[in-house]
PDB file of C-alpha atoms in Angstrom:
ATOM      1  CA  MET T   3      65.803 128.830 129.896  1.00 67.00           C
ATOM      2  CA  LYS T   4      66.605 125.533 128.162  1.00 75.00           C
ATOM      3  CA  PRO T   5      70.354 124.695 127.652  1.00 72.00           C
ATOM      4  CA  ILE T   6      71.487 124.337 124.021  1.00 75.00           C
ATOM      5  CA  ASN T   7      73.439 121.190 123.082  1.00 74.00           C
ATOM      6  CA  LEU T   8      76.517 122.430 121.170  1.00 76.00           C
ATOM      7  CA  GLY T   9      78.653 119.308 120.834  1.00 83.00           C
ATOM      8  CA  PHE T  10      79.141 115.592 121.089  1.00 86.00           C
ATOM      9  CA  THR T  11      79.345 113.617 124.279  1.00 90.00           C
ATOM     10  CA  LEU T  12      82.542 111.836 125.255  1.00 92.00           C
ATOM     11  CA  ILE T  13      80.927 108.447 124.544  1.00 94.00           C
ATOM     12  CA  GLU T  14      79.963 109.491 121.006  1.00 92.00           C
ATOM     13  CA  LEU T  15      83.512 110.645 120.287  1.00 94.00           C
ATOM     14  CA  MET T  16      84.973 107.415 121.677  1.00 96.00           C
ATOM     15  CA  ILE T  17      82.661 105.332 119.477  1.00 96.00           C
ATOM     16  CA  VAL T  18      83.784 107.272 116.391  1.00 96.00           C
ATOM     17  CA  VAL T  19      87.455 106.741 117.315  1.00 97.00           C
ATOM     18  CA  VAL T  20      86.882 102.992 117.769  1.00 97.00           C
ATOM     19  CA  ILE T  21      85.125 102.727 114.383  1.00 97.00           C
ATOM     20  CA  ILE T  22      87.977 104.591 112.665  1.00 96.00           C
ATOM     21  CA  GLY T  23      90.486 102.253 114.376  1.00 96.00           C
ATOM     22  CA  ILE T  24      88.650  99.158 113.166  1.00 96.00           C
ATOM     23  CA  LEU T  25      88.487 100.473 109.603  1.00 95.00           C
ATOM     24  CA  ALA T  26      92.212 101.296 109.683  1.00 95.00           C
ATOM     25  CA  ALA T  27      93.064  97.849 111.097  1.00 94.00           C
ATOM     26  CA  VAL T  28      91.291  96.205 108.166  1.00 93.00           C
ATOM     27  CA  GLY T  29      92.182  98.707 105.440  1.00 94.00           C
ATOM     28  CA  ILE T  30      95.936  99.180 105.912  1.00 94.00           C
ATOM     29  CA  PRO T  31      96.919  95.497 105.426  1.00 92.00           C
ATOM     30  CA  GLN T  32      94.645  95.268 102.383  1.00 92.00           C
ATOM     31  CA  TYR T  33      96.305  98.345 100.904  1.00 94.00           C
ATOM     32  CA  GLN T  34      99.773  96.884 101.542  1.00 92.00           C
ATOM     33  CA  ASN T  35      98.756  93.658  99.757  1.00 92.00           C
ATOM     34  CA  TYR T  36      97.459  95.722  96.843  1.00 93.00           C
ATOM     35  CA  VAL T  37     100.765  97.602  96.594  1.00 93.00           C
ATOM     36  CA  ALA T  38     102.793  94.348  96.663  1.00 93.00           C
ATOM     37  CA  ARG T  39     100.644  92.807  93.908  1.00 92.00           C
ATOM     38  CA  ALA T  40     100.986  95.988  91.826  1.00 92.00           C
ATOM     39  CA  GLN T  41     104.781  95.830  92.155  1.00 92.00           C
ATOM     40  CA  ALA T  42     104.811  92.207  90.963  1.00 92.00           C
ATOM     41  CA  THR T  43     102.557  93.151  88.061  1.00 92.00           C
ATOM     42  CA  GLU T  44     105.058  95.830  87.012  1.00 92.00           C
ATOM     43  CA  GLY T  45     107.700  93.128  86.531  1.00 91.00           C
ATOM     44  CA  PHE T  46     105.279  90.917  84.623  1.00 91.00           C
ATOM     45  CA  SER T  47     104.288  93.818  82.375  1.00 92.00           C
ATOM     46  CA  LEU T  48     107.862  94.884  81.595  1.00 92.00           C
ATOM     47  CA  ALA T  49     108.933  91.293  80.878  1.00 90.00           C
ATOM     48  CA  GLY T  50     105.792  90.704  78.822  1.00 87.00           C
ATOM     49  CA  GLY T  51     106.693  93.641  76.593  1.00 86.00           C
ATOM     50  CA  LEU T  52     109.627  91.626  75.202  1.00 91.00           C
ATOM     51  CA  LYS T  53     107.566  88.564  74.277  1.00 91.00           C
ATOM     52  CA  THR T  54     106.544  89.933  70.874  1.00 90.00           C
ATOM     53  CA  ALA T  55     110.115  90.802  69.870  1.00 91.00           C
ATOM     54  CA  LEU T  56     111.316  87.364  70.938  1.00 92.00           C
ATOM     55  CA  ALA T  57     108.493  85.542  69.137  1.00 91.00           C
ATOM     56  CA  GLU T  58     109.074  87.537  65.934  1.00 91.00           C
ATOM     57  CA  TYR T  59     112.803  86.782  66.081  1.00 91.00           C
ATOM     58  CA  HIS T  60     112.039  83.081  66.465  1.00 91.00           C
ATOM     59  CA  ASP T  61     109.515  83.151  63.604  1.00 90.00           C
ATOM     60  CA  THR T  62     112.073  84.815  61.327  1.00 90.00           C
ATOM     61  CA  ASN T  63     115.191  82.845  62.288  1.00 90.00           C
ATOM     62  CA  GLY T  64     113.808  79.556  63.613  1.00 89.00           C
ATOM     63  CA  VAL T  65     115.842  79.842  66.830  1.00 91.00           C
ATOM     64  CA  PHE T  66     116.095  82.115  69.824  1.00 91.00           C
ATOM     65  CA  PRO T  67     119.006  84.603  69.830  1.00 91.00           C
ATOM     66  CA  THR T  68     122.475  83.821  71.158  1.00 89.00           C
ATOM     67  CA  GLY T  69     125.579  85.917  71.497  1.00 84.00           C
ATOM     68  CA  THR T  70     126.868  88.815  73.475  1.00 84.00           C
ATOM     69  CA  ASP T  71     124.353  91.466  72.385  1.00 87.00           C
ATOM     70  CA  VAL T  72     120.976  89.708  72.351  1.00 90.00           C
ATOM     71  CA  HIS T  73     119.014  92.876  73.075  1.00 89.00           C
ATOM     72  CA  THR T  74     120.399  94.576  69.966  1.00 88.00           C
ATOM     73  CA  GLU T  75     119.634  91.489  67.856  1.00 88.00           C
ATOM     74  CA  LEU T  76     116.037  91.680  69.033  1.00 89.00           C
ATOM     75  CA  GLY T  77     115.864  95.418  68.430  1.00 88.00           C
ATOM     76  CA  ILE T  78     115.075  96.247  72.058  1.00 89.00           C
ATOM     77  CA  GLU T  79     116.693  98.478  74.638  1.00 88.00           C
ATOM     78  CA  ALA T  80     119.651  97.334  76.730  1.00 87.00           C
ATOM     79  CA  ALA T  81     118.820  95.324  79.853  1.00 81.00           C
ATOM     80  CA  GLY T  82     119.736  98.161  82.210  1.00 83.00           C
ATOM     81  CA  ASP T  83     117.438 100.539  80.335  1.00 89.00           C
ATOM     82  CA  ILE T  84     114.316  98.396  80.782  1.00 90.00           C
ATOM     83  CA  THR T  85     113.467  99.393  84.322  1.00 90.00           C
ATOM     84  CA  GLY T  86     110.515 100.461  86.399  1.00 91.00           C
ATOM     85  CA  ASN T  87     109.883 101.865  89.841  1.00 93.00           C
ATOM     86  CA  TYR T  88     110.517  98.449  91.414  1.00 94.00           C
ATOM     87  CA  VAL T  89     112.179  96.498  88.580  1.00 93.00           C
ATOM     88  CA  GLU T  90     115.950  96.760  88.359  1.00 93.00           C
ATOM     89  CA  SER T  91     116.367  95.177  84.918  1.00 91.00           C
ATOM     90  CA  VAL T  92     114.734  92.954  82.327  1.00 92.00           C
ATOM     91  CA  THR T  93     117.110  90.673  80.406  1.00 91.00           C
ATOM     92  CA  VAL T  94     116.851  88.120  77.628  1.00 92.00           C
ATOM     93  CA  SER T  95     119.176  85.141  78.060  1.00 92.00           C
ATOM     94  CA  ASP T  96     122.071  84.794  75.633  1.00 90.00           C
ATOM     95  CA  ASP T  97     122.185  80.984  75.662  1.00 92.00           C
ATOM     96  CA  GLY T  98     119.612  80.368  72.925  1.00 89.00           C
ATOM     97  CA  SER T  99     116.774  79.561  75.326  1.00 92.00           C
ATOM     98  CA  GLY T 100     115.117  82.981  74.925  1.00 92.00           C
ATOM     99  CA  THR T 101     114.294  83.268  78.616  1.00 94.00           C
ATOM    100  CA  ILE T 102     113.142  86.718  79.756  1.00 94.00           C
ATOM    101  CA  THR T 103     113.996  87.574  83.378  1.00 93.00           C
ATOM    102  CA  ALA T 104     112.789  90.609  85.338  1.00 93.00           C
ATOM    103  CA  THR T 105     114.846  91.296  88.468  1.00 93.00           C
ATOM    104  CA  PHE T 106     113.270  93.348  91.243  1.00 94.00           C
ATOM    105  CA  GLY T 107     115.207  96.059  93.045  1.00 92.00           C
ATOM    106  CA  SER T 108     113.518  98.025  95.799  1.00 85.00           C
ATOM    107  CA  GLY T 109     110.047  97.413  97.198  1.00 88.00           C
ATOM    108  CA  ASN T 110     108.328  94.332  98.567  1.00 90.00           C
ATOM    109  CA  HIS T 111     110.109  91.912  96.210  1.00 92.00           C
ATOM    110  CA  GLU T 112     113.724  93.044  96.543  1.00 92.00           C
ATOM    111  CA  ASP T 113     116.225  90.554  95.015  1.00 92.00           C
ATOM    112  CA  LYS T 114     113.433  88.383  93.576  1.00 93.00           C
ATOM    113  CA  PHE T 115     112.807  87.490  89.938  1.00 93.00           C
ATOM    114  CA  LEU T 116     110.022  86.826  87.478  1.00 94.00           C
ATOM    115  CA  ARG T 117     110.941  84.645  84.494  1.00 94.00           C
ATOM    116  CA  LEU T 118     109.137  83.967  81.211  1.00 94.00           C
ATOM    117  CA  THR T 119     110.415  80.827  79.500  1.00 94.00           C
ATOM    118  CA  PRO T 120     109.405  80.390  75.836  1.00 94.00           C
ATOM    119  CA  THR T 121     108.371  77.186  74.147  1.00 92.00           C
ATOM    120  CA  ALA T 122     108.093  77.090  70.368  1.00 89.00           C
ATOM    121  CA  THR T 123     105.592  74.669  68.836  1.00 87.00           C
ATOM    122  CA  ASP T 124     104.111  74.559  65.325  1.00 82.00           C
ATOM    123  CA  GLY T 125     105.018  78.133  64.444  1.00 79.00           C
ATOM    124  CA  ALA T 126     103.738  79.570  67.733  1.00 88.00           C
ATOM    125  CA  VAL T 127     105.662  80.655  70.799  1.00 90.00           C
ATOM    126  CA  TYR T 128     104.078  80.543  74.238  1.00 91.00           C
ATOM    127  CA  PHE T 129     105.603  81.528  77.550  1.00 92.00           C
ATOM    128  CA  ASP T 130     105.584  79.813  80.950  1.00 93.00           C
ATOM    129  CA  CYS T 131     105.976  82.079  83.972  1.00 92.00           C
ATOM    130  CA  THR T 132     108.010  81.189  87.073  1.00 92.00           C
ATOM    131  CA  THR T 133     108.916  83.405  90.003  1.00 92.00           C
ATOM    132  CA  ASP T 134     110.171  83.359  93.582  1.00 92.00           C
ATOM    133  CA  ILE T 135     107.673  86.006  94.689  1.00 92.00           C
ATOM    134  CA  GLU T 136     105.355  84.921  97.507  1.00 91.00           C
ATOM    135  CA  GLU T 137     102.320  83.078  96.171  1.00 89.00           C
ATOM    136  CA  SER T 138      99.753  85.618  97.357  1.00 89.00           C
ATOM    137  CA  TYR T 139     101.469  88.404  95.363  1.00 91.00           C
ATOM    138  CA  ARG T 140     102.232  86.501  92.130  1.00 89.00           C
ATOM    139  CA  PRO T 141     100.546  87.422  88.873  1.00 87.00           C
ATOM    140  CA  SER T 142      98.002  84.774  87.900  1.00 83.00           C
ATOM    141  CA  GLY T 143      99.542  81.918  85.974  1.00 77.00           C
ATOM    142  CA  CYS T 144     103.003  82.263  87.534  1.00 83.00           C
ATOM    143  CA  GLU T 145     104.318  79.201  89.332  1.00 81.00           C
ATOM    144  CA  GLU T 146     106.967  78.921  92.005  1.00 83.00           C
ATOM    145  CA  GLY T 147     110.485  78.709  90.640  1.00 76.00           C
ATOM    146  CA  THR T 148     114.125  78.995  91.624  1.00 67.00           C
ATOM    147  CA  GLY T 149     116.715  81.416  90.322  1.00 56.00           C
ATOM    148  CA  LEU T 150     119.196  78.664  89.476  1.00 49.00           C
ATOM    149  CA  GLY T 151     120.466  77.465  86.140  1.00 44.00           C
ATOM    150  CA  LEU T 152     119.756  80.345  83.772  1.00 43.00           C
ATOM    151  CA  THR T 153     122.144  83.038  82.634  1.00 40.00           C
ATOM    152  CA  GLY T 154     120.983  86.481  81.572  1.00 42.00           C
ATOM    153  CA  ALA T 155     122.232  88.600  78.719  1.00 42.00           C
ATOM    154  CA  ASP T 156     124.546  90.407  81.109  1.00 42.00           C
ATOM    155  CA  GLY T 157     126.168  87.087  82.190  1.00 40.00           C
ATOM    156  CA  THR T 158     124.509  86.928  85.602  1.00 44.00           C
ATOM    157  CA  ALA T 159     122.141  84.285  86.856  1.00 43.00           C
TER     158      ALA T 159
END
């Protein structure tokens, strides 16, 4: 009688394990990079949501808002209420510059910022993006920046 082959050989199983290990070694770092870029994009998206309100305010008044309650002047939520899974707060500066700053809390970019600085020219307002997030995780168009010299609506830099 001829024996029936009912399984895999040890070599075949070892080859499958090695292939799975190689795929995991390549895939896990790529997934982690994807997650870090997605977290940075959350900050860019939340900060970008305030650009329209700021541009409309400037179009109506000819200046960017100043004072103690800039968010109310713009008709947007308080800084502490504009949050995400990884973004701690999004603030508009109260010094008349109109700078929007997203501060990251937990995640890959803890204690980092993403800042949109407006420039008004000929009735249009455009925004330059600066951040201290690592270059490989930055949203496209964001340049390296420092957190110095700007004060948020809550009085913090």
